Amino acid sequence: MAWQQHPRSSPSPQLLPVFPFFTTAVLLSAASAQEAALEVEVCYDIRLKRGKVPERCGLRWGITNEAVVPEYWQVHELRLFWDVGCQVPLPRNMILGSKGPSVQIPESFREHSEDKAFDGDVTTMWNANCRLALGGCGKRQVWLAVDIGAAPLQRPDLGGSDFAGVRCMQVYQSPHLLRQASSIGLAVWTGEMSNQFFHVVETFTGLTG
């Protein structure tokens, strides 16, 4: 694994290795709705369809596994930024992680809680609660996220997209192949029924090795 950059300037993003074990995803959007300057695009779409949008739509961002993880997903560090230069981090009002799919949570997993993926220390980690014997983590079965609370949504940069949203994502996965997701989705929550509904903004592939 290596730091990799994923510009959205072409349909097939080019992968550029930078530093060991990290993946950097830079999203460049070409949205068109001028009147929705500080709204997340999926929330704007919901507003158009329903006439209103859930109160907390767009206030929670994170990642989900877009491919099966054979054993369990292990993420050492996750960083999310408003800008393409990866300089303006999202505020962290609350850190959240999926609790399933396994019903029981062993003590070894309790020690590797979701806050460990945001502590700035690549020697600590979050372990998704999956099991090899149960088929690992199924696609989009687990997730890791940050809730920005009441902090205002931000544009990616001046003159950039008409919508607010994450434009840079950095992920440090486990070097263990059975604990890596080969594809990772950047997700935003729509505010419907708490944690159950999220929208995958972009999927990045070829991330194991």
Coordinates of C-alpha atoms in Angstrom, one line a residue:
M1 CA 0.0 0.0 0.0
A2 CA 1.1 3.6 -0.5
W3 CA -0.2 7.1 -0.4
Q4 CA -2.2 7.5 -3.6
Q5 CA -3.8 10.5 -5.2
H6 CA -7.1 10.3 -7.0
P7 CA -7.9 13.4 -9.1
R8 CA -11.4 13.5 -10.5
S9 CA -10.4 15.4 -13.6
S10 CA -10.9 12.3 -15.8
P11 CA -13.3 9.3 -15.7
S12 CA -10.4 7.0 -14.7
P13 CA -8.4 8.5 -11.9
Q14 CA -4.6 8.1 -12.1
L15 CA -3.0 6.6 -8.9
L16 CA 0.2 8.3 -7.8
P17 CA 2.2 6.7 -4.9
V18 CA 3.5 9.2 -2.4
F19 CA 4.2 7.7 1.1
P20 CA 3.9 4.2 2.5
F21 CA 0.5 2.8 3.5
F22 CA -1.5 5.9 2.9
T23 CA -4.2 6.7 0.3
T24 CA -5.0 10.3 -0.6
A25 CA -8.1 10.9 -2.6
V26 CA -8.6 14.4 -4.1
L27 CA -12.0 15.1 -5.4
L28 CA -12.5 17.8 -8.0
S29 CA -16.2 18.5 -8.7
A30 CA -17.9 20.3 -11.6
A31 CA -21.4 21.0 -10.1
S32 CA -23.8 23.4 -11.8
A33 CA -26.4 24.7 -9.3
Q34 CA -25.3 28.2 -8.5
E35 CA -28.0 28.8 -5.9
A36 CA -26.8 25.9 -3.6
A37 CA -23.4 27.4 -2.7
L38 CA -23.2 26.0 0.8
E39 CA -25.3 22.8 0.4
V40 CA -24.0 19.3 -0.1
E41 CA -25.0 18.1 -3.6
V42 CA -27.0 15.0 -2.5
C43 CA -28.9 17.2 0.0
Y44 CA -29.7 19.6 -2.8
D45 CA -31.0 16.7 -4.9
I46 CA -33.2 15.6 -2.0
R47 CA -34.6 19.1 -1.6
L48 CA -35.5 19.2 -5.3
K49 CA -37.3 15.8 -5.2
R50 CA -39.1 16.2 -1.9
G51 CA -39.4 19.9 -1.3
K52 CA -37.4 19.7 2.0
V53 CA -34.3 18.1 3.3
P54 CA -33.5 16.3 6.6
E55 CA -32.1 18.8 9.2
R56 CA -28.7 17.0 9.5
C57 CA -28.2 16.1 5.9
G58 CA -24.5 16.6 4.9
L59 CA -23.2 17.0 8.5
R60 CA -21.6 13.6 8.7
W61 CA -18.8 12.3 6.4
G62 CA -16.8 9.1 6.4
I63 CA -15.8 6.0 4.5
T64 CA -17.3 2.6 3.8
N65 CA -15.8 -0.6 2.4
E66 CA -16.8 -0.9 -1.3
A67 CA -15.4 -4.4 -1.4
V68 CA -15.5 -7.4 0.9
V69 CA -12.8 -7.4 3.5
P70 CA -11.9 -11.1 4.1
E71 CA -11.1 -10.9 7.9
Y72 CA -12.0 -7.5 9.3
W73 CA -11.4 -3.9 8.2
Q74 CA -8.6 -2.2 10.1
V75 CA -8.0 1.5 9.6
H76 CA -5.1 3.2 11.4
E77 CA -5.9 6.8 10.4
L78 CA -8.6 8.7 8.5
R79 CA -8.3 12.4 7.6
L80 CA -10.9 14.4 5.8
F81 CA -10.5 17.9 4.4
W82 CA -12.7 20.6 2.8
D83 CA -10.1 21.6 0.3
V84 CA -8.2 20.0 -2.6
G85 CA -4.9 21.0 -1.0
C86 CA -5.7 18.9 2.1
Q87 CA -5.1 21.8 4.4
V88 CA -8.5 22.5 5.9
P89 CA -9.7 19.6 8.0
L90 CA -13.3 18.9 9.0
P91 CA -14.1 19.7 12.6
R92 CA -14.7 16.7 14.7
N93 CA -17.7 17.2 16.9
M94 CA -18.3 13.4 17.2
I95 CA -16.5 10.3 15.9
L96 CA -18.6 7.3 15.0
G97 CA -18.1 3.8 13.7
S98 CA -20.4 0.9 12.8
K99 CA -21.1 -1.6 15.6
G100 CA -21.8 -4.7 13.4
P101 CA -22.2 -6.9 11.7
S102 CA -21.2 -9.3 14.5
V103 CA -23.4 -9.1 17.6
Q104 CA -20.7 -9.7 20.2
I105 CA -17.8 -7.3 20.5
P106 CA -14.7 -9.0 21.9
E107 CA -12.5 -7.1 24.4
S108 CA -9.6 -6.9 21.8
F109 CA -12.0 -4.9 19.5
R110 CA -13.1 -2.6 22.3
E111 CA -9.5 -1.5 22.6
H112 CA -9.4 -0.4 19.0
S113 CA -12.4 1.9 18.9
E114 CA -13.3 4.4 16.2
D115 CA -11.5 7.4 17.9
K116 CA -8.2 5.6 17.4
A117 CA -8.5 6.3 13.6
F118 CA -8.5 10.0 14.3
D119 CA -5.8 10.4 17.0
G120 CA -3.0 11.2 14.6
D121 CA -1.1 8.1 15.6
V122 CA -0.6 5.5 12.9
T123 CA 0.4 2.8 15.4
T124 CA -3.2 2.8 16.8
M125 CA -6.2 1.6 14.8
W126 CA -10.0 1.1 14.5
N127 CA -11.1 -2.5 13.9
A128 CA -14.5 -3.1 12.3
N129 CA -16.5 -5.8 14.1
C130 CA -16.4 -8.5 11.5
R131 CA -15.2 -12.1 11.6
L132 CA -13.3 -14.3 9.1
A133 CA -15.6 -17.2 10.1
L134 CA -18.6 -15.1 9.2
G135 CA -17.3 -14.1 5.8
G136 CA -15.5 -10.9 6.9
C137 CA -17.0 -7.5 6.2
G138 CA -19.5 -7.5 3.4
K139 CA -19.6 -4.6 0.9
R140 CA -20.8 -1.4 2.6
Q141 CA -21.4 -3.3 5.8
V142 CA -19.1 -1.2 7.9
W143 CA -18.2 2.4 8.1
L144 CA -16.2 5.0 9.9
A145 CA -17.3 8.7 10.1
V146 CA -17.0 12.1 11.7
D147 CA -19.9 14.4 12.6
I148 CA -19.1 18.1 12.2
G149 CA -21.9 19.2 14.6
A150 CA -23.0 22.8 14.1
A151 CA -19.9 23.8 12.1
P152 CA -20.7 25.5 8.8
L153 CA -20.3 23.6 5.6
Q154 CA -17.5 25.0 3.5
R155 CA -16.8 25.4 -0.2
P156 CA -13.8 23.4 -1.5
D157 CA -12.0 26.5 -2.7
L158 CA -12.8 30.0 -4.1
G159 CA -14.0 29.5 -7.6
G160 CA -14.5 25.8 -7.1
S161 CA -17.6 23.7 -6.8
D162 CA -21.0 25.3 -6.2
F163 CA -21.5 22.6 -3.4
A164 CA -19.9 22.2 -0.1
G165 CA -18.2 18.9 0.7
V166 CA -15.1 16.9 1.3
R167 CA -12.5 17.3 -1.4
C168 CA -9.5 15.4 0.1
M169 CA -9.4 12.1 1.9
Q170 CA -6.4 10.4 3.5
V171 CA -6.6 6.8 4.7
Y172 CA -4.0 4.6 6.4
Q173 CA -5.2 1.0 6.2
S174 CA -3.7 -2.1 7.8
P175 CA -0.7 -3.5 5.9
H176 CA -2.3 -6.9 6.4
L177 CA -4.0 -8.0 3.1
L178 CA -6.9 -9.7 4.8
R179 CA -7.7 -6.5 6.7
Q180 CA -7.7 -4.1 3.7
A181 CA -10.5 -2.8 1.6
S182 CA -9.5 -2.9 -2.1
S183 CA -12.2 -0.3 -2.8
I184 CA -13.2 2.5 -0.4
G185 CA -16.2 4.8 -0.8
L186 CA -16.3 8.4 0.5
A187 CA -19.7 8.7 2.0
V188 CA -22.0 11.5 3.3
W189 CA -25.0 10.9 5.5
T190 CA -28.4 12.2 4.5
G191 CA -29.7 12.7 8.0
E192 CA -32.4 10.1 7.6
M193 CA -33.0 7.6 10.5
S194 CA -29.7 8.4 12.2
N195 CA -26.8 6.2 10.9
Q196 CA -28.7 4.0 8.5
F197 CA -28.6 6.0 5.3
F198 CA -25.5 7.3 3.6
H199 CA -24.7 8.3 0.0
V200 CA -21.4 7.2 -1.6
V201 CA -20.0 10.3 -3.3
E202 CA -17.0 8.6 -4.9
T203 CA -15.4 5.2 -5.0
F204 CA -11.6 4.6 -5.1
T205 CA -10.3 1.3 -6.2
G206 CA -7.0 -0.6 -6.4
L207 CA -6.1 0.2 -2.8
T208 CA -4.6 -3.1 -1.6
G209 CA -1.1 -4.3 -1.8

